[in-house]
Coordinates of C-alpha atoms in Angstrom, one line a residue:
Chain A
M1 CA -63.4 -142.5 13.1
E2 CA -64.5 -143.8 16.3
P3 CA -67.9 -146.4 16.2
R4 CA -69.9 -144.5 18.1
V5 CA -73.6 -143.7 18.1
S6 CA -73.9 -140.4 20.3
L7 CA -77.6 -139.8 19.8
I8 CA -80.7 -141.2 17.9
T9 CA -84.0 -138.3 17.6
L10 CA -87.0 -138.9 17.4
G11 CA -89.5 -136.7 15.1
V12 CA -92.1 -136.8 17.1
A13 CA -95.9 -134.9 16.8
D14 CA -97.1 -134.1 20.0
L15 CA -93.5 -133.1 21.7
E16 CA -95.1 -132.7 24.8
R17 CA -96.4 -135.7 25.0
S18 CA -93.3 -137.8 24.4
Y19 CA -92.1 -135.9 26.8
R20 CA -94.5 -137.0 29.2
F21 CA -94.0 -141.5 28.2
Y22 CA -90.5 -140.6 27.3
R23 CA -90.0 -138.8 31.5
E24 CA -93.0 -139.8 33.9
G25 CA -93.7 -143.2 32.1
L26 CA -90.7 -144.8 31.4
G27 CA -88.9 -142.8 34.1
L28 CA -85.9 -141.6 31.3
P29 CA -83.7 -139.2 33.0
T30 CA -83.4 -135.3 31.7
T31 CA -83.6 -131.8 32.6
R32 CA -85.6 -131.2 29.1
R33 CA -88.9 -129.3 28.7
P34 CA -90.6 -129.3 26.2
A35 CA -90.8 -125.3 26.0
Q36 CA -86.8 -125.8 25.3
G37 CA -88.1 -127.3 22.0
I38 CA -86.3 -130.3 22.0
V39 CA -86.2 -132.4 25.1
F40 CA -81.9 -135.4 26.2
F41 CA -82.5 -138.5 27.4
Q42 CA -79.4 -139.5 28.9
T43 CA -79.4 -142.8 28.8
S44 CA -75.5 -145.2 28.7
G45 CA -73.8 -145.1 25.5
A46 CA -75.9 -142.7 22.9
V47 CA -78.4 -139.5 23.6
L48 CA -82.1 -140.3 23.0
A49 CA -83.4 -137.0 21.2
L50 CA -87.3 -135.9 20.9
F51 CA -87.8 -133.5 18.4
P52 CA -91.1 -132.1 16.2
F53 CA -90.8 -134.7 13.6
E54 CA -91.5 -130.7 11.1
D55 CA -88.1 -130.0 12.3
L56 CA -86.8 -132.3 12.2
A57 CA -87.4 -132.8 8.6
E58 CA -86.7 -130.2 7.7
D59 CA -82.8 -129.5 9.4
V60 CA -82.6 -132.3 6.9
G61 CA -83.8 -130.2 4.4
A62 CA -85.7 -129.0 2.3
G63 CA -88.7 -131.4 0.3
W64 CA -87.6 -133.7 3.6
N65 CA -90.9 -133.4 5.7
V66 CA -92.7 -136.5 4.3
P67 CA -95.8 -138.7 6.1
R68 CA -93.9 -141.4 7.8
S69 CA -95.0 -144.7 7.5
K70 CA -96.2 -147.4 9.2
F71 CA -92.8 -149.0 9.4
T72 CA -89.7 -147.1 9.3
G73 CA -87.1 -150.3 9.0
I74 CA -85.6 -149.2 12.3
T75 CA -86.2 -150.0 16.0
L76 CA -84.5 -149.3 19.1
A77 CA -84.3 -152.6 22.2
H78 CA -84.1 -152.0 25.3
N79 CA -82.4 -155.1 26.6
V80 CA -83.0 -156.4 30.0
R81 CA -80.0 -158.4 33.0
E82 CA -82.9 -160.8 33.3
R83 CA -86.2 -162.1 31.7
S84 CA -89.0 -160.8 33.7
E85 CA -87.6 -157.7 33.3
V86 CA -89.3 -157.7 29.9
D87 CA -92.5 -158.3 31.2
Q88 CA -92.1 -155.2 33.6
V89 CA -91.3 -152.9 31.2
L90 CA -93.3 -154.1 28.9
A91 CA -95.9 -153.4 31.4
L92 CA -94.7 -150.3 32.4
A93 CA -94.8 -149.0 29.0
A94 CA -98.2 -150.5 28.1
A95 CA -99.4 -148.2 31.8
A96 CA -97.7 -145.3 30.0
G97 CA -99.9 -145.5 27.2
A98 CA -97.5 -148.2 24.6
Q99 CA -99.5 -150.0 22.5
I100 CA -98.1 -153.2 22.6
V101 CA -97.3 -154.4 18.9
K102 CA -96.4 -158.1 20.2
P103 CA -96.8 -159.7 23.2
A104 CA -93.4 -160.8 25.3
G105 CA -92.6 -164.7 24.0
E106 CA -89.9 -167.2 22.6
T107 CA -88.0 -166.1 20.2
S108 CA -86.4 -168.1 17.7
W109 CA -83.1 -166.8 18.8
G110 CA -83.4 -168.6 21.8
G111 CA -84.8 -165.9 23.7
Y112 CA -87.6 -163.7 25.2
S113 CA -88.8 -160.4 24.1
G114 CA -91.9 -158.5 22.6
Y115 CA -92.3 -155.3 20.7
F116 CA -94.3 -151.4 21.8
G117 CA -95.1 -148.4 19.5
D118 CA -94.0 -145.2 21.6
P119 CA -97.3 -143.0 21.3
D120 CA -95.7 -141.8 17.4
G121 CA -95.5 -145.7 16.7
Y122 CA -91.8 -145.9 16.6
L123 CA -90.8 -149.9 17.8
W124 CA -89.1 -150.8 20.6
E125 CA -88.2 -154.5 21.9
V126 CA -87.4 -155.4 24.7
A127 CA -85.3 -158.2 25.2
W128 CA -83.8 -160.2 27.4
G129 CA -81.0 -163.2 26.7
A130 CA -78.5 -164.2 23.5
F131 CA -76.1 -161.0 25.3
D132 CA -73.7 -160.3 27.6
F133 CA -73.3 -157.5 29.8
N134 CA -70.7 -154.8 30.3
R135 CA -71.0 -153.8 33.5
D136 CA -72.6 -149.7 32.0
G137 CA -75.8 -151.7 31.1
S138 CA -74.7 -151.9 27.4
L139 CA -74.2 -155.8 25.1
K140 CA -70.8 -156.8 24.4
V141 CA -71.7 -158.8 21.2
T142 CA -68.8 -160.9 19.3
Chain B
M1 CA -86.0 -149.8 34.2
E2 CA -82.6 -148.9 33.3
P3 CA -82.7 -145.0 31.1
R4 CA -80.6 -147.1 27.7
V5 CA -80.6 -148.2 25.0
S6 CA -79.5 -151.1 24.1
L7 CA -79.1 -151.8 20.6
I8 CA -80.8 -150.0 17.2
T9 CA -81.5 -152.1 13.9
L10 CA -81.8 -150.9 10.4
G11 CA -83.5 -152.8 8.0
V12 CA -81.5 -153.2 5.2
A13 CA -82.3 -154.1 1.5
D14 CA -78.8 -155.8 1.1
L15 CA -76.8 -156.7 3.2
E16 CA -73.4 -157.4 1.2
R17 CA -73.9 -154.3 0.6
S18 CA -74.6 -152.4 4.5
Y19 CA -72.0 -154.7 5.9
R20 CA -69.5 -153.4 3.1
F21 CA -70.2 -149.4 4.3
Y22 CA -70.4 -149.6 8.1
R23 CA -66.8 -152.0 8.3
E24 CA -65.2 -151.0 5.2
G25 CA -66.8 -147.9 4.6
L26 CA -66.4 -146.0 7.9
G27 CA -64.5 -149.3 10.0
L28 CA -67.3 -149.9 12.6
P29 CA -65.7 -153.6 14.8
T30 CA -67.7 -156.4 13.6
T31 CA -66.3 -159.7 13.9
R32 CA -70.3 -161.3 12.7
R33 CA -70.1 -162.3 8.5
P34 CA -73.6 -161.2 6.6
A35 CA -73.8 -164.9 6.5
Q36 CA -74.9 -164.7 9.5
G37 CA -78.2 -163.0 8.3
I38 CA -78.2 -160.4 10.4
V39 CA -74.1 -158.3 11.4
F40 CA -74.0 -156.5 15.3
F41 CA -71.2 -153.5 15.3
Q42 CA -69.9 -153.4 19.1
T43 CA -69.9 -149.2 18.9
S44 CA -69.9 -146.9 22.3
G45 CA -72.6 -147.4 24.3
A46 CA -75.6 -148.8 21.9
V47 CA -75.0 -151.7 19.3
L48 CA -75.7 -151.4 15.5
A49 CA -77.2 -154.3 13.7
L50 CA -77.8 -154.4 10.6
F51 CA -80.7 -156.9 9.7
P52 CA -82.2 -157.6 5.8
F53 CA -85.9 -155.3 6.1
E54 CA -88.1 -158.8 5.4
D55 CA -86.4 -160.3 8.6
L56 CA -86.6 -157.1 10.8
A57 CA -90.3 -156.6 9.7
E58 CA -91.9 -160.2 9.9
D59 CA -90.0 -160.1 13.0
V60 CA -91.8 -157.8 14.8
G61 CA -95.5 -159.0 13.1
A62 CA -98.1 -160.0 10.4
G63 CA -98.6 -156.1 8.7
W64 CA -95.2 -154.6 9.1
N65 CA -93.4 -155.1 6.1
V66 CA -94.7 -152.8 3.9
P67 CA -92.4 -149.3 2.3
R68 CA -90.4 -147.7 3.4
S69 CA -90.9 -143.5 2.7
K70 CA -88.0 -141.5 1.8
F71 CA -88.3 -139.7 5.5
T72 CA -88.2 -142.9 8.1
G73 CA -88.9 -139.7 11.3
I74 CA -85.5 -140.8 13.1
T75 CA -81.9 -139.2 12.6
L76 CA -78.6 -140.9 14.1
A77 CA -76.1 -138.2 15.3
H78 CA -72.0 -139.2 15.1
N79 CA -70.8 -136.1 17.4
V80 CA -66.6 -135.8 16.6
R81 CA -64.8 -133.6 19.1
E82 CA -63.7 -131.8 16.7
R83 CA -65.2 -129.2 14.5
S84 CA -62.7 -130.1 11.3
E85 CA -63.8 -134.1 11.4
V86 CA -67.0 -133.7 10.3
D87 CA -66.0 -132.3 7.5
Q88 CA -63.0 -135.5 7.4
V89 CA -66.2 -138.4 8.3
L90 CA -68.8 -137.0 5.6
A91 CA -65.8 -137.1 2.9
L92 CA -65.4 -141.0 4.5
A93 CA -68.4 -141.8 4.4
A94 CA -68.1 -140.6 0.3
A95 CA -66.0 -142.4 -0.2
A96 CA -67.6 -145.1 0.7
G97 CA -70.4 -144.2 -1.3
A98 CA -72.9 -142.2 0.9
Q99 CA -75.2 -139.7 -0.3
I100 CA -74.4 -136.9 1.1
V101 CA -77.7 -135.2 1.9
K102 CA -76.5 -131.9 3.7
P103 CA -72.6 -130.9 2.9
A104 CA -71.7 -129.7 6.4
G105 CA -72.4 -125.7 7.7
E106 CA -73.1 -123.6 10.7
T107 CA -75.9 -125.2 12.1
S108 CA -78.4 -123.0 14.3
W109 CA -77.5 -123.8 17.5
G110 CA -73.8 -122.7 16.9
G111 CA -72.7 -125.6 15.9
Y112 CA -70.9 -127.4 12.5
S113 CA -73.2 -130.2 10.9
G114 CA -74.2 -131.8 7.6
Y115 CA -76.5 -135.4 7.1
F116 CA -75.3 -138.3 5.4
G117 CA -77.4 -140.6 3.7
D118 CA -76.4 -144.5 3.8
P119 CA -77.5 -147.2 1.1
D120 CA -80.8 -147.7 2.5
G121 CA -81.0 -143.8 2.3
Y122 CA -80.8 -143.5 6.8
L123 CA -80.0 -140.9 7.8
W124 CA -76.4 -139.8 9.9
E125 CA -75.8 -136.2 11.1
V126 CA -72.4 -135.8 11.5
A127 CA -72.0 -132.4 14.5
W128 CA -69.9 -131.0 16.3
G129 CA -70.3 -128.6 18.8
A130 CA -73.0 -127.7 21.6
F131 CA -72.6 -131.1 23.6
D132 CA -69.9 -132.6 25.9
F133 CA -67.9 -135.2 26.1
N134 CA -68.1 -137.7 28.6
R135 CA -64.5 -139.6 28.6
D136 CA -65.5 -142.8 26.9
G137 CA -66.6 -141.1 23.9
S138 CA -70.9 -140.5 24.9
L139 CA -72.7 -137.1 24.6
K140 CA -73.2 -134.9 27.9
V141 CA -76.2 -133.8 28.2
T142 CA -77.5 -131.6 31.2

C-alpha cells in the first residue's frame, strides 16, 4: 500500500453554498460545477471533494445517513509559509462566510494558528510554524 | 491562499492502538511514537496525524469535546492504480483489525471500491477507476 490520502470528501448540506465558499471565497481551483453532483478541487497532494451529505452516507451504505454531532473528530489544516498568512487566510475565510471558531493566537507548540468552520461547520486550522515545507508546499514531518 | 490541505488530523480514542493500525497494519511511514503525544505520517501530499480525541477537541476550544456520531460526514479515500489493489488494501486493513464497512464492488461511476472503518470508525474508501494519476500518485482531476 503506497502511503497516500488521495481524496478527502466532505458531505455537505448545500452543494451550491459550499462550492461558492471554497471556489469563490477561498479560491480553490476546479473545473467542476455543482450541477454535476460532486465537485473536486485539485489541491497539492490530496483532492478535496464536496458531495451532498445524504449521497455520501448512501455511498457508504444503509444506516449511515444519521445526524452529525458538532465535533466530527476530524480537523483539516492549511499550513502557511509565513506567520502573517494565518491572519490573511482567516480573514479570507471570514469574508467568505466562515465562522471563526478560534481566533489566531500563539500555540503550545510554538506556532501561531486559528480555526474556522466552513459552511457545514467542518473545521480547518490555519497554522504557521513547527514544520518545514517541501518545495510543492506540502509539509515535511520527521 | 495556496490550494492545499496540509494535514488531516484524526481524534482517536487510543493513540497506541491507532498507531499500531496505521504504522504496523497499513505500513504508513513515521518516525514518531505514541509517547510523543501526537503521531504524524508522511504521505504523498497531505500529512495524516493521530491525536487523542480530547486533546484535539481541546485544541479547538471549550465545548468541543462532545461525542461523535456514527457518521462524521467526512470520508478519506485511498485510490489505487490497479483494480486488484482494492482487494489487497481492504484485506490488509481487515488483517490489521479494520471493519469492512462495505465490501469491494462495482460503483455507479464505473469504478471498483469498498470502505473500511479504522479503529475509531473513521471511514476510508479504497477505490480504483475514473481518475488519472500524477506521477507522484496523487489524483489528477479535471
